[in-house]
XYZ file of C-alpha atoms in Angstrom:
198
model
C 0.000 0.000 0.000
C 1.647 3.220 -1.156
C 0.633 6.309 0.828
C 1.048 9.995 0.200
C -0.944 12.530 2.248
C -3.696 9.966 2.723
C -4.792 10.823 6.260
C -8.456 11.180 5.249
C -8.723 7.757 3.598
C -5.956 5.395 4.692
C -7.727 4.102 7.827
C -10.598 2.688 5.763
C -8.155 1.046 3.365
C -6.168 -0.534 6.201
C -9.377 -1.768 7.845
C -10.453 -3.464 4.629
C -7.174 -5.411 4.654
C -7.283 -6.369 8.330
C -10.915 -7.524 7.991
C -10.139 -10.019 5.224
C -11.450 -13.555 5.767
C -8.067 -14.731 4.448
C -5.982 -13.836 7.490
C -2.515 -15.222 6.656
C -1.311 -11.931 5.225
C 1.108 -9.090 5.714
C 0.373 -5.461 4.929
C 3.418 -3.484 3.812
C 2.614 0.227 3.846
C 5.114 2.571 2.226
C 4.736 6.207 3.181
C 6.022 8.258 0.252
C 7.085 11.319 2.253
C 3.670 12.438 3.494
C 3.437 15.920 5.008
C 0.013 15.516 6.642
C -1.130 13.187 9.469
C -0.893 9.969 7.431
C 1.823 8.468 9.657
C -0.179 9.249 12.795
C -3.248 7.499 11.385
C -1.241 4.424 10.390
C 0.520 4.275 13.767
C -2.849 4.066 15.546
C -3.279 0.505 14.225
C -1.916 -2.175 16.519
C -1.591 -5.264 14.358
C 1.633 -7.227 13.929
C 0.724 -7.965 10.299
C 1.404 -4.307 9.429
C 4.895 -3.229 8.385
C 5.416 0.513 7.894
C 8.199 1.672 5.598
C 9.113 5.346 5.178
C 10.782 6.844 2.127
C 11.423 10.284 0.713
C 8.839 11.308 -1.872
C 9.694 9.325 -5.004
C 6.329 8.469 -6.522
C 3.965 5.524 -6.578
C 6.173 3.179 -8.648
C 9.079 3.595 -6.250
C 6.751 3.054 -3.281
C 5.276 -0.120 -4.738
C 8.700 -1.473 -5.693
C 9.951 -0.691 -2.185
C 6.995 -2.618 -0.729
C 7.778 -5.565 -3.008
C 11.303 -5.708 -1.595
C 9.916 -5.957 1.942
C 7.094 -8.408 1.194
C 7.673 -12.078 1.971
C 4.532 -13.761 0.624
C 4.204 -16.018 -2.409
C 1.298 -13.895 -3.661
C 1.102 -10.111 -3.956
C -1.932 -7.831 -3.965
C -1.841 -4.053 -4.225
C -4.261 -1.675 -2.537
C -3.989 2.079 -2.819
C -4.506 4.094 0.346
C -7.927 5.356 -0.732
C -9.477 2.124 -2.026
C -10.991 -0.954 -0.364
C -11.668 -4.673 -0.757
C -14.726 -6.752 0.047
C -13.988 -8.883 3.154
C -13.673 -12.074 1.089
C -11.622 -10.565 -1.752
C -8.266 -12.185 -0.996
C -9.844 -15.504 -0.040
C -11.684 -15.815 -3.344
C -8.732 -14.653 -5.451
C -6.393 -17.045 -3.642
C -8.743 -20.003 -4.172
C -8.505 -19.475 -7.928
C -4.773 -20.239 -7.739
C -5.443 -23.544 -6.012
C -7.202 -24.835 -9.130
C -4.261 -24.354 -11.515
C -0.517 -24.168 -10.871
C 0.001 -22.439 -14.232
C -2.007 -19.358 -13.260
C 0.146 -16.230 -12.841
C -2.479 -13.599 -12.073
C -6.099 -13.641 -10.875
C -8.348 -10.611 -11.364
C -11.905 -9.766 -10.351
C -14.801 -7.403 -10.839
C -14.831 -3.970 -9.256
C -16.919 -0.876 -8.714
C -16.332 2.868 -8.721
C -17.586 4.465 -5.501
C -18.379 8.172 -5.278
C -19.480 8.867 -8.856
C -23.000 8.925 -10.280
C -24.436 7.268 -13.362
C -23.195 4.293 -15.392
C -19.603 4.854 -14.226
C -20.644 3.827 -10.732
C -22.203 0.516 -11.730
C -20.531 -2.776 -10.718
C -18.284 -4.070 -13.503
C -16.983 -7.533 -14.359
C -14.027 -7.508 -16.816
C -13.965 -9.966 -19.708
C -12.312 -13.357 -19.571
C -9.111 -12.768 -21.547
C -8.113 -16.412 -21.949
C -9.302 -16.802 -25.544
C -7.644 -16.897 -28.978
C -7.609 -13.074 -29.341
C -6.164 -12.550 -25.835
C -3.349 -10.202 -26.875
C -5.614 -7.990 -28.980
C -8.088 -7.717 -26.107
C -5.362 -6.902 -23.595
C -3.871 -4.190 -25.792
C -7.187 -2.339 -26.035
C -7.260 -1.345 -22.366
C -6.726 -2.514 -18.830
C -10.220 -3.412 -17.640
C -9.366 -3.773 -13.957
C -7.697 -1.411 -11.444
C -4.515 -2.338 -9.637
C -6.280 -3.479 -6.482
C -8.481 -6.013 -8.308
C -5.669 -8.565 -8.715
C -3.631 -11.164 -6.892
C -0.377 -12.139 -8.592
C 2.406 -14.643 -8.034
C 5.344 -12.721 -6.646
C 7.800 -14.598 -8.887
C 5.936 -13.377 -11.986
C 6.141 -9.747 -10.883
C 9.827 -10.124 -10.110
C 10.511 -11.794 -13.470
C 9.056 -8.749 -15.270
C 11.083 -6.224 -13.286
C 8.202 -4.929 -11.123
C 6.929 -1.388 -11.839
C 8.639 0.803 -14.421
C 9.239 4.178 -12.767
C 9.301 5.940 -16.154
C 5.512 5.856 -16.058
C 3.453 8.337 -14.027
C 0.213 6.508 -14.825
C -0.776 3.104 -16.251
C 2.321 1.496 -14.744
C 0.115 -1.361 -13.581
C -1.312 -1.885 -17.090
C 2.217 -2.199 -18.463
C 3.152 -4.774 -15.816
C -0.063 -6.779 -16.284
C 0.526 -6.825 -20.053
C 4.014 -8.243 -19.627
C 2.738 -10.923 -17.277
C -0.447 -11.787 -19.178
C 1.098 -12.210 -22.625
C 3.449 -14.886 -21.313
C 1.278 -16.549 -18.648
C -2.240 -17.639 -17.829
C -4.570 -15.187 -16.079
C -7.881 -16.114 -14.470
C -11.067 -14.120 -13.919
C -13.087 -14.367 -10.700
C -16.415 -12.954 -11.961
C -17.446 -11.182 -8.768
C -17.168 -7.559 -7.614
C -14.579 -7.706 -4.829
C -12.679 -4.405 -5.162
C -13.797 -0.804 -4.785
C -12.201 2.250 -6.383
C -13.074 5.332 -4.343
C -13.362 8.728 -6.058
C -12.959 11.846 -3.921
C -11.779 15.421 -4.011
C -8.026 15.494 -4.605
């Protein structure tokens, strides 16, 4: 979880991790040089599954890559400090890996929270494992970064996040993983992308 001046939202994001039905997890939070009360909010949580890492402001790619260096799990999930998961998100994504050792990445449905109209409707991405997989993938990334669970070795093999990108760094990483490995859809809305001022 990368954080930068997230004092208004980070508590909800942390809670959504700690309330997961899949409890064998670690939460690596990287504070990217916040100047507000973000560190104070994070420090209020007393849970030995949380590891707080501080760095000078270097951007979201550097923060995520720093978290990857500290993480010890076989599987990696990313959650930004203003988004949330359904309580059974990690459990359901993890179960999809148990069915197939060849799977590199599992992704799920998601929903925008805080916007009106069709953009706020629940959304299930397509199943990309079909003959035109590459063409479909190149059109757009149909899931946000926090709607995935990925084998750590696959992320490492692709060099993690490319810090040349200010946006869509996750799309680039998912492309590199998905064109060489199997990805699996869990067709349920399990992740929430929160829109807010700022």
